[in-house]
XYZ file of C-alpha atoms in Angstrom:
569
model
C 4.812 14.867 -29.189
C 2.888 17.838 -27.590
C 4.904 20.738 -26.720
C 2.783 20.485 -23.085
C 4.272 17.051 -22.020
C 7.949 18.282 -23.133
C 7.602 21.559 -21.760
C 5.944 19.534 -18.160
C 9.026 17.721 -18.402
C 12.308 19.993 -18.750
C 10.474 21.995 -15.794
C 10.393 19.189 -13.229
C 14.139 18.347 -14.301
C 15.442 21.546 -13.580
C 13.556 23.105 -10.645
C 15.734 20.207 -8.945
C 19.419 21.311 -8.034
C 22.083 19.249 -9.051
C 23.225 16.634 -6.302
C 27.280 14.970 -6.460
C 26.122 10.866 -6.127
C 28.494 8.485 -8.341
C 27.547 6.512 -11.040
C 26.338 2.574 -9.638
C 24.994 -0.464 -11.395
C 20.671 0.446 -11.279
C 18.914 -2.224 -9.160
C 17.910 -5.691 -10.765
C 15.062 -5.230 -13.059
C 12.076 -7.084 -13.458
C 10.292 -5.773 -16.463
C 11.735 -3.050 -18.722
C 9.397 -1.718 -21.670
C 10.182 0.547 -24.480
C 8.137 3.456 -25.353
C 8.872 5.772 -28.415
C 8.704 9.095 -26.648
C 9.026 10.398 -22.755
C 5.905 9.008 -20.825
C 3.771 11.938 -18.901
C 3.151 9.638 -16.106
C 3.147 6.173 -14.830
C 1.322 3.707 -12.010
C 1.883 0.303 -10.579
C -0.388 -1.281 -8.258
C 2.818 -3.852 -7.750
C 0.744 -6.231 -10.625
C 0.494 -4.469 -13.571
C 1.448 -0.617 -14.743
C -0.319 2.018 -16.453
C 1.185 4.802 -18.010
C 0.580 7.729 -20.424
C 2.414 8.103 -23.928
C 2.684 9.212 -26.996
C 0.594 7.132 -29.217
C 2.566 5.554 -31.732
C 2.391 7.835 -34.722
C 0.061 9.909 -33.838
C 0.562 13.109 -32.208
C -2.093 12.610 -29.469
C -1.301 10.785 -25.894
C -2.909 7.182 -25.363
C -3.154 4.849 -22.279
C -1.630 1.458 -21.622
C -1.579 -1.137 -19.475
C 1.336 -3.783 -19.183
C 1.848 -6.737 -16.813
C 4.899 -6.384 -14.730
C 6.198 -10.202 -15.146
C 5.644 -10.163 -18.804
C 3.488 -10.237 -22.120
C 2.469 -6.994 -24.900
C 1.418 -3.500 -23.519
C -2.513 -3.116 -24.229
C -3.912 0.393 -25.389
C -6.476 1.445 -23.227
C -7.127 4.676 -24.386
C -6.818 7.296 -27.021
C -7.195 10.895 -27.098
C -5.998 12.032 -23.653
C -4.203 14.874 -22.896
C -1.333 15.272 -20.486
C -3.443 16.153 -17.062
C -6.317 13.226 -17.705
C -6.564 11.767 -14.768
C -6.046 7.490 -14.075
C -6.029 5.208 -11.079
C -5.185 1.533 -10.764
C -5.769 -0.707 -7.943
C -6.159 -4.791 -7.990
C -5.843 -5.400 -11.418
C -8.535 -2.677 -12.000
C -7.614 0.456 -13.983
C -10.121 3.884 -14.444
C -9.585 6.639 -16.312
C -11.061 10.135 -18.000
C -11.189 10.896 -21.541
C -13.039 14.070 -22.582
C -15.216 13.339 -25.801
C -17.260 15.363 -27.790
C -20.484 14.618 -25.790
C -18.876 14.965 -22.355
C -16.258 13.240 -19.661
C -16.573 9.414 -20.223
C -15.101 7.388 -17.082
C -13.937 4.166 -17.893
C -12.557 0.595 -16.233
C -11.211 -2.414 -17.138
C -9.982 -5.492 -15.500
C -6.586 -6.124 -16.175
C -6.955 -9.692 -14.978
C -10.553 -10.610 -16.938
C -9.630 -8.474 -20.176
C -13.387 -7.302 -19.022
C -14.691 -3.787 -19.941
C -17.037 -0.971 -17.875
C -18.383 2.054 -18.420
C -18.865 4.068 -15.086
C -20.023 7.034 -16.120
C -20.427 9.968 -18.458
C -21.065 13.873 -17.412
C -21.171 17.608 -19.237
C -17.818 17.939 -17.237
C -15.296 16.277 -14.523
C -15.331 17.951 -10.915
C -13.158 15.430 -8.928
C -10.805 12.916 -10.563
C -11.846 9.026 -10.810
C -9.795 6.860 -7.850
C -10.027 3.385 -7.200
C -8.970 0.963 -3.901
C -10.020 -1.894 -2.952
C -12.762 -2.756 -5.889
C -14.707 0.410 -5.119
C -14.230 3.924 -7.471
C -14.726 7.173 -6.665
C -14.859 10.720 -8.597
C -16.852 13.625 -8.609
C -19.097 15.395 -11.848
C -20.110 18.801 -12.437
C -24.173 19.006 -13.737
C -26.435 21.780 -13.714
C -27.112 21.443 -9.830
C -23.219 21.801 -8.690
C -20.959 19.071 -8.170
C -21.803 15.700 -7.115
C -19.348 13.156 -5.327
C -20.249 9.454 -6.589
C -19.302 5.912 -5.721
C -19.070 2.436 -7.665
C -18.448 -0.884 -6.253
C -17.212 -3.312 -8.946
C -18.610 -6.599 -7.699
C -22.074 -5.153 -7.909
C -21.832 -2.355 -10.338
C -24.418 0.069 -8.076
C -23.632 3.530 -8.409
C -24.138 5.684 -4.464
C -24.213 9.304 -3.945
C -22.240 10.649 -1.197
C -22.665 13.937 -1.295
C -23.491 17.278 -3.604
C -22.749 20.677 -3.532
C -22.579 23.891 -5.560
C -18.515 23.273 -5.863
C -16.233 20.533 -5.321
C -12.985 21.947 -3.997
C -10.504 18.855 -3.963
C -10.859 15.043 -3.957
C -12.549 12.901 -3.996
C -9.860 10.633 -2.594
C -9.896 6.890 -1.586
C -8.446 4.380 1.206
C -9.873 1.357 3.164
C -13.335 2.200 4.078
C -13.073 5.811 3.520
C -14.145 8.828 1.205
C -12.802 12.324 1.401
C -13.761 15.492 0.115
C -13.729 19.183 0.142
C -16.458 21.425 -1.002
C -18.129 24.664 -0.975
C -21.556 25.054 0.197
C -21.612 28.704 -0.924
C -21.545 30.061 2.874
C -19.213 27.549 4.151
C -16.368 25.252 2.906
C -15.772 21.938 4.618
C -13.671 18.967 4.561
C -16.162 15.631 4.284
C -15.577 12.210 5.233
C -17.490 9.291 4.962
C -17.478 5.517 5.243
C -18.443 3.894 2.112
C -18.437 0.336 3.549
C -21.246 1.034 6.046
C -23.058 3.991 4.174
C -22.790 5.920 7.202
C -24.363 9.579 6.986
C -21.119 12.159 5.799
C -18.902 13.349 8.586
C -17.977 16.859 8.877
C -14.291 16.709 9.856
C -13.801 20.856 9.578
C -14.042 24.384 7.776
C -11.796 25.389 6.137
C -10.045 28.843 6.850
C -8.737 29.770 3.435
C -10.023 28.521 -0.006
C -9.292 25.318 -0.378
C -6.733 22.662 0.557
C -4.006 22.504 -2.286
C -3.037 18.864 -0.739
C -5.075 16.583 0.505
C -3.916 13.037 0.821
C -5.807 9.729 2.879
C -4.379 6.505 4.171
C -5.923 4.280 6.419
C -6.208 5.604 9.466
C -5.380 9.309 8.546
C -6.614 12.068 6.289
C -3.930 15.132 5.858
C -4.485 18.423 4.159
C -2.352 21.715 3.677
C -4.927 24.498 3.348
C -3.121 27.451 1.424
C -3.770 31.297 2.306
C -4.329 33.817 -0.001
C -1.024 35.875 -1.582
C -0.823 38.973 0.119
C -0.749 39.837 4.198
C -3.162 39.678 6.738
C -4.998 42.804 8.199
C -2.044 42.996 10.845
C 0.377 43.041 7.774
C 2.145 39.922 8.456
C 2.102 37.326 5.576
C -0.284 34.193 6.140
C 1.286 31.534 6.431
C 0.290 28.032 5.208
C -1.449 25.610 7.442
C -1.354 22.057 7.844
C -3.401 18.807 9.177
C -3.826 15.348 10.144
C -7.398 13.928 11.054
C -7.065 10.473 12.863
C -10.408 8.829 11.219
C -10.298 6.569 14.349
C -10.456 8.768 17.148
C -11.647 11.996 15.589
C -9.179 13.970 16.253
C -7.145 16.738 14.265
C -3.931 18.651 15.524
C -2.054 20.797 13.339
C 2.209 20.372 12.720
C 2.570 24.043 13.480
C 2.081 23.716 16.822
C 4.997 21.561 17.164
C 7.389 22.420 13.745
C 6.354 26.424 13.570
C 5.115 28.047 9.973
C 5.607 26.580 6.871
C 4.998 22.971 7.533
C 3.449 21.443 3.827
C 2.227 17.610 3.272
C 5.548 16.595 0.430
C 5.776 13.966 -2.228
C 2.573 11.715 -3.323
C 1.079 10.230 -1.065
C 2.683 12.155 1.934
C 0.487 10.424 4.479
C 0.981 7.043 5.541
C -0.668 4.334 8.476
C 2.128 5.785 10.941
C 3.834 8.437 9.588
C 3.911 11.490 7.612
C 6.619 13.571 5.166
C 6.765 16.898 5.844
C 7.972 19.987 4.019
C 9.151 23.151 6.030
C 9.421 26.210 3.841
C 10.748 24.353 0.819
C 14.378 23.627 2.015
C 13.791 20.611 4.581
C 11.973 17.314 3.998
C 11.022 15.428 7.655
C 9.107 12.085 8.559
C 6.684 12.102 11.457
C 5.961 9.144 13.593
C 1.901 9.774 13.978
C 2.380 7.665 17.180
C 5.584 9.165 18.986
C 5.237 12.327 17.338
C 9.266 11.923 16.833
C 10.478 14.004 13.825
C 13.564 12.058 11.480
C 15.387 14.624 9.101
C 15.422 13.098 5.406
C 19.149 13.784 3.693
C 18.016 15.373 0.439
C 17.384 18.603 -0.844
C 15.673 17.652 -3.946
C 12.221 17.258 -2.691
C 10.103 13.659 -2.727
C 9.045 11.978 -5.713
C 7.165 8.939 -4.081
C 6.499 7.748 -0.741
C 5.082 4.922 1.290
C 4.998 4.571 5.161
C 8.193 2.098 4.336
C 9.898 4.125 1.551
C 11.021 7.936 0.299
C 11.790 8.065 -3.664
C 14.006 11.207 -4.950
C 15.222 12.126 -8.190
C 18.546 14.123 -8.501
C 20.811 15.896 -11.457
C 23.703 14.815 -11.310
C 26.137 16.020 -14.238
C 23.452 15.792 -17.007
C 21.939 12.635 -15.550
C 19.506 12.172 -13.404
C 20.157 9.763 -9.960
C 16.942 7.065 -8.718
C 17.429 7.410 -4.474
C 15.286 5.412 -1.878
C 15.618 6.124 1.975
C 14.659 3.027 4.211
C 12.341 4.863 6.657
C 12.392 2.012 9.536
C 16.406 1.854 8.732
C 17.259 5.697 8.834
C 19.706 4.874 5.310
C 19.853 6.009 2.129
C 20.029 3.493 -1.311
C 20.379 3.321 -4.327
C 18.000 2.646 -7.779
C 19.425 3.520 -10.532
C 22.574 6.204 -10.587
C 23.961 6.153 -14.696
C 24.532 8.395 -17.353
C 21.168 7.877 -18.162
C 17.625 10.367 -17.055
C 15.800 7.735 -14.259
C 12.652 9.906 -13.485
C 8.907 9.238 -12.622
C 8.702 6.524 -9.981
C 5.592 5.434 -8.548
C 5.683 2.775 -5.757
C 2.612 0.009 -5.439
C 2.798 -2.886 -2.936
C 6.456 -3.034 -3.333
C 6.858 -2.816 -6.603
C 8.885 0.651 -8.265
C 8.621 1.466 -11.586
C 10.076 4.336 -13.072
C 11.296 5.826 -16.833
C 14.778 5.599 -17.679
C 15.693 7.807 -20.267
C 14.371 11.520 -21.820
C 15.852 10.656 -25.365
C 15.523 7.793 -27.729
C 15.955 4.569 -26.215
C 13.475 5.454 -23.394
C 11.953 2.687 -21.092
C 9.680 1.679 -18.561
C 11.457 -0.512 -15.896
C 9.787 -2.591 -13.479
C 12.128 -3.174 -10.234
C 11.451 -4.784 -6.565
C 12.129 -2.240 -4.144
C 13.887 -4.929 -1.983
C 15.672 -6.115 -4.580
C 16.932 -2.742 -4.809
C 17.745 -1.963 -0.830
C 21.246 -2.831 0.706
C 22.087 -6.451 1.205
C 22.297 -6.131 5.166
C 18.614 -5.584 4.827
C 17.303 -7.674 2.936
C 17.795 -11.505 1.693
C 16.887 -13.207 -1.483
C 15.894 -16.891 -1.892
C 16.967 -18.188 -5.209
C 14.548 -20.850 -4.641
C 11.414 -19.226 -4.551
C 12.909 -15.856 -6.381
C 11.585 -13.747 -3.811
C 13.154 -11.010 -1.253
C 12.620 -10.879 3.002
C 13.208 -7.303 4.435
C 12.749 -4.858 6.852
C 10.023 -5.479 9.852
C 8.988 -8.682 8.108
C 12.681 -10.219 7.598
C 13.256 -9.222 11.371
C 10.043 -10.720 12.617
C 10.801 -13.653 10.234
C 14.230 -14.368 11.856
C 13.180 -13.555 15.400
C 10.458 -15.850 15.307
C 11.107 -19.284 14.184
C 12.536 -18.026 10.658
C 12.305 -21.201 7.857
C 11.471 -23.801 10.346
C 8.762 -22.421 11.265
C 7.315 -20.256 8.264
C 9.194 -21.859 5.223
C 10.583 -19.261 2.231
C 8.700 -15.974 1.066
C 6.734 -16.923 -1.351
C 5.566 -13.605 -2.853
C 7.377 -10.056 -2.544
C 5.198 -7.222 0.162
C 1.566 -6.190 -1.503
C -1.182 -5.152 -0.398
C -4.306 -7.172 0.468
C -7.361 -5.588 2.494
C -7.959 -7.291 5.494
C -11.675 -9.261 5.038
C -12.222 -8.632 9.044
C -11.482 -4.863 9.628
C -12.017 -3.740 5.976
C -8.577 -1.970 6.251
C -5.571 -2.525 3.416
C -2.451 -3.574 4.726
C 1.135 -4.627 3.425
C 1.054 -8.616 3.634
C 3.491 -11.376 2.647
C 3.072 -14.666 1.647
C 5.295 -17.193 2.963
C 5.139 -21.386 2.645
C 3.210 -21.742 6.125
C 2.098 -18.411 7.175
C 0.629 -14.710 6.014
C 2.366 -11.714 7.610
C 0.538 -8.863 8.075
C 1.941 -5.321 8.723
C 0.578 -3.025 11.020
C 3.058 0.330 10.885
C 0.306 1.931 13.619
C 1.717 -0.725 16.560
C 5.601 0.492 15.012
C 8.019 -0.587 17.832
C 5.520 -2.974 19.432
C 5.186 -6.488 19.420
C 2.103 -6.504 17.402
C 3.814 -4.548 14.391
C 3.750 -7.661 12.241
C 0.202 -10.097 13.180
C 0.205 -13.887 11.438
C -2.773 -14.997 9.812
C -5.717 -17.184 11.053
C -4.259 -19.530 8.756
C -5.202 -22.624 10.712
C -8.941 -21.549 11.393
C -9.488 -20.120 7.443
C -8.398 -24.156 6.394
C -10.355 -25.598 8.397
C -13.376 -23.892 7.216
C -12.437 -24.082 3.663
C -11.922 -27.627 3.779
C -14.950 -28.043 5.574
C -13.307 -29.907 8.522
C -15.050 -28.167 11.276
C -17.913 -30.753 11.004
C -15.403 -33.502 12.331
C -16.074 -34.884 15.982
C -12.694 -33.563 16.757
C -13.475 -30.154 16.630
C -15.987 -30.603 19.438
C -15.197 -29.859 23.164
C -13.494 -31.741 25.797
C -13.943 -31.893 29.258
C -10.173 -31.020 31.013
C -8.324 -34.184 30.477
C -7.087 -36.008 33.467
C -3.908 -37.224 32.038
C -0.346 -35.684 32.520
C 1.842 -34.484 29.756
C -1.348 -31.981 28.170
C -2.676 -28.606 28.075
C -5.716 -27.712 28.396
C -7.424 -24.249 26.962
C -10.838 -23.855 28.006
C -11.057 -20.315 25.705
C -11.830 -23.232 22.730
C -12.806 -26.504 25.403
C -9.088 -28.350 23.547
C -5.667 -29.900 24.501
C -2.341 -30.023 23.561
C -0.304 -32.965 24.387
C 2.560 -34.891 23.571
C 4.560 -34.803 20.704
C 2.225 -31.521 19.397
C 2.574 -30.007 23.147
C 6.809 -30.531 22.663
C 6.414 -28.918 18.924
C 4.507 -25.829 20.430
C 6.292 -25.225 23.042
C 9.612 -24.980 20.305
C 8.795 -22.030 18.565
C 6.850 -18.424 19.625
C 6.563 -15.101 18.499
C 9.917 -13.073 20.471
C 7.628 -11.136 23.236
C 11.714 -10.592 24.981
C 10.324 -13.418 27.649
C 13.052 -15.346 28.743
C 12.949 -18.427 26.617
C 10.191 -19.423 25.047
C 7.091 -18.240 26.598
C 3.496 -19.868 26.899
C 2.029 -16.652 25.698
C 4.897 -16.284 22.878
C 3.249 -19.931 21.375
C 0.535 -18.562 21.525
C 1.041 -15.774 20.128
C 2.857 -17.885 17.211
C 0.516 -20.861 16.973
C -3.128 -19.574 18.471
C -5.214 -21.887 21.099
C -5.884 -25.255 19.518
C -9.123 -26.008 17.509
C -9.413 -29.324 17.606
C -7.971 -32.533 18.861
C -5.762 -34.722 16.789
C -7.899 -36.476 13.815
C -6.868 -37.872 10.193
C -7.422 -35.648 7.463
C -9.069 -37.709 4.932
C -7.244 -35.338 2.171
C -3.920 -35.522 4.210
C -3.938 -39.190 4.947
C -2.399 -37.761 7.877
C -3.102 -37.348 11.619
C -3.149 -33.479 12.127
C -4.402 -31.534 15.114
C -5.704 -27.711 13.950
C -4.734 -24.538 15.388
C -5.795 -20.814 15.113
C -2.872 -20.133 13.135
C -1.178 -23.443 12.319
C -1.999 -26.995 11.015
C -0.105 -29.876 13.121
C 0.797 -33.172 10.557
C 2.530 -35.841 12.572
C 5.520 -37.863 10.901
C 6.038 -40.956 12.832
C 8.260 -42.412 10.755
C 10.379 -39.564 10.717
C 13.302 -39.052 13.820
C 12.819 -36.376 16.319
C 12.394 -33.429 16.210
C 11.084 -34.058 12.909
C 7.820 -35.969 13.415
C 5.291 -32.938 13.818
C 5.632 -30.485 10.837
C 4.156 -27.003 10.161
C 1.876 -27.688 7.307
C 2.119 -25.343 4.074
C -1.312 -23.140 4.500
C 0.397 -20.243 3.081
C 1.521 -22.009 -0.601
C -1.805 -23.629 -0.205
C -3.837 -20.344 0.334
C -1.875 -18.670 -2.312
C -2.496 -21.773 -4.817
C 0.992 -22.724 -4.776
């Protein structure tokens, strides 16, 4: 093994002071993988996992892949050292080898077993990242550096932008790129949507050299830009500066008006949808709400190891072990992982799946958990008969709402999915008759958690919409219906009783029109047989109606399964 990756290793353990946990059974485990020797570093995209090892006798450091519910590792790689860079992303992996005749960036689809070759250049200026089937990375040539793009479904290769010196990024989320660079007589942070191809964005200029973090999500960018060592001219030491940029409204505002000095972005990613970690001069870790602005102290010392806008990761010593901890940001408590006599180091966190190494010495494994699975049992719930865990927002929306009447059992664990409307990745869940959606920038709202247009997306798959029924009415003259003239249809009888049963929890009293609505959508269509169905069903925005006369009340309309049928299930 190279001296490096141990050396990398011992270093991280010990900068970390030891903590006083106890000893606890780890969390259940999915997938657990041996490896012969510690691994340098490790990814999950909550599908499969990538990770960086020793290559098995050799003395060099190769790349894997491995499918989180089962089957052999797969070399991807040889010949990489312990800083060559890899992303993974839907199925997709990328990586950077050096070879004799330059950088060569390479893909492959995890799912397909299928092969690219992105790119190959005298030298690497920016790291390759991928999200959401598009790659990004930056190469050094003759000219200066050069920030490139690759969408997967069409393989075309896009500039975005060139300069005599990348600084930092590129970086990746939703429809965004980010960048620093130095133009020679100025140094500025870039944006720039890569869905629309819009001209580059100049978000600022950058006061010191260069931002030592720099971090995107969704709707944020964040950067800490570094001073110089030494004081100012006044003789006062510069101190550290850092930044969020809203990429919706344009906007940047700095923590130090509101924290003081020696606010730095922590952890990996430290910048989420609606919140932010935050380090102050190395001895506190805080989230911010991005909304409120509200500040929540984080009980640990021993700095972050992984973070989503859901969940904080920390390793901690713990008489010669090494403790796995979680803290439930929307909970305000502390779990946790994996607390033995045993090293449990590295996590990474990818649509809510952990994995992490367990182990510095021979046996040494890769384990594969579900972070529900691993949180405390008053917040979350597992179905034995699906195999799959409800918690946090979703299990409270789930139970507010209806709860298995209405939306059946989870049928998958949180992922995330990007949204085919706004572009945007969110964390989604799968259940029997619906698709939750998070949205953590509407936290404490009623539109934290949105349904799918479940209703609307079967009709048009099934290619119903052609059926008289989905034409207009004129307001119907009878009693006993409702009548929305947003989509010219009517609700009435037995479907108006079975809509007006169940809403999304608006705190009306009751059960509202608008929380139905909110729950169900306006009706599509009037009632019709569906000639797959054999059934009469009346159509929704987010809902499918199938009547049961021969069942008793209230069991003749049912909420049909468009969620297992969406999800192929």
């Amino acid at each position: 093994m190279k001296k490096s990756l141990v050396l990398a290793i011992v270093a991280a353990l010990f900068m970390i002071p030891a903590g006083a946990a106890q000893a606890q059974q780890p969390a259940p485990t999915l997938r657990e993988i041996s490896v012969s020797s510690p691994i340098a570093s490790v990814q999950t995209d909550g599908i499969f996992m990538l990770y960086l090892s020793q290559t098995q006798g050799g003395a060099d450091l190769s790349l894997y892949a491995a499918n989180i519910v089962g089957g052999d590792p797969i070399l991807l790689e040889t010949g990489l050292a312990i800083d060559s860079p890899f992303s993974i992303d839907g199925g997709i992996a990328v990586w950077a080898v050096q070879k004799p005749d330059g950088v060569h960036i390479s893909a492959r689809d995890l799912r397909s077993g299928a092969s690219f070759a992105i790119s190959t250049s005298p030298k690497l200026a920016g790291a390759p990242k991928i999200q959401g089937g598009r790659v990004v990375w930056g190469e050094l040539r003759d000219d200066g550096a050069h920030v490139l793009t690759r969408t997967f479904t069409s393989g075309q290769v896009t500039e975005l932008d060139s300069g005599a010196r990348l600084l930092n990024g590129p970086i990746i989320w939703g429809d965004y790129a980010a960048w620093a660079i130095d133009r020679g007589d100025v140094r500025q942070i870039i944006r720039r949507n890569i869905r629309s191809m819009d001209a580059p964005q100049v978000i600022t200029s950058l006061e010191f050299t260069a931002p030592s973090i720099f971090m995107l999500s969704n709707t944020h960018l964040g950067w800490t830009d570094f001073p110089p060592l030494g004081p100012s001219s006044s003789g006062q030491p510069l101190a550290n500066k850092t930044y969020i940029h809203d990429l919706r409204s344009g906007q940047t505002r700095s923590f130090e008006e509101q924290f003081g000095p020696g606010i730095t972005l922590a952890g990996s990613p430290a910048v989420g949808a609606a919140s932010v970690v935050l380090e102050q001069y190395a001895s506190s870790i805080a989230v911010v709400n991005l909304q409120t602005g509200k500040r929540t102290d984080i009980p640990t010392t021993h700095g972050i190891s992984s973070y989503t806008d859901r969940h904080i990761l920390s390793s901690e010593p713990r008489d010669g072990a090494i403790d796995l901890y979680g803290y439930d940001i929307q909970a305000q408590t502390r779990f946790s992982i994996a607390a033995d006599d045993r090293e449990n180091v590295m996590p990474s966190l990818g649509s809510g799946m952990l994995v992490y190494q367990h182990g510095l010495t021979s046996p040494i494994t890769i384990r594969a958990v579900q972070i529900a699975r691993a949180m405390p049992a008053e917040q979350s719930v597992y179905f034995p008969q699906t195999g799959h865990t409800l918690s946090g927002t979703f299990r409270s929306f789930w139970e507010r709402s209806g709860g298995l009447a209405t939306f059946g059992y989870p049928l998958t664990e949180e992922y995330a999915e990007r949204n085919a409307d706004t572009g945007q990745v969110y964390t989604v869940q799968i259940f029997e008759r619906q698709r939750f959606e998070l949205h953590p920038e509407n936290a404490g709202g009623p539109y934290e958690v949105l349904i799918g247009r479940m209703g609307a997306a079967d009709a048009q798959r099934r290619n119903l919409t052609a059926n008289v029924a989905f034409l207009p009415i004129d307001h119907p003259d009878e009693t006993g219906c409702l009548w929305f003239p947003e989509t010219g249809h009517s609700i009435c009888g037995s479907q108006l009783r079975y809509w007006r049963r169940a809403g999304v929890d608006l705190d009306d009293p009751g059960i509202s029109q608008r929380e139905s609505l909110a729950l169900y959508g306006l009706p599509l269509s009037q009632p019709f047989v569906d000639p797959q169905l054999a059934r009469t069903v009346q159509i929704f925005e987010r809902a499918r109606f199938e009547e049961f006369p021969e069942n008793p009340e209230p069991y003749t309309i049912q909420f049909g399964r468009l969620g297992a049928e969406s999800a192929g299930l």
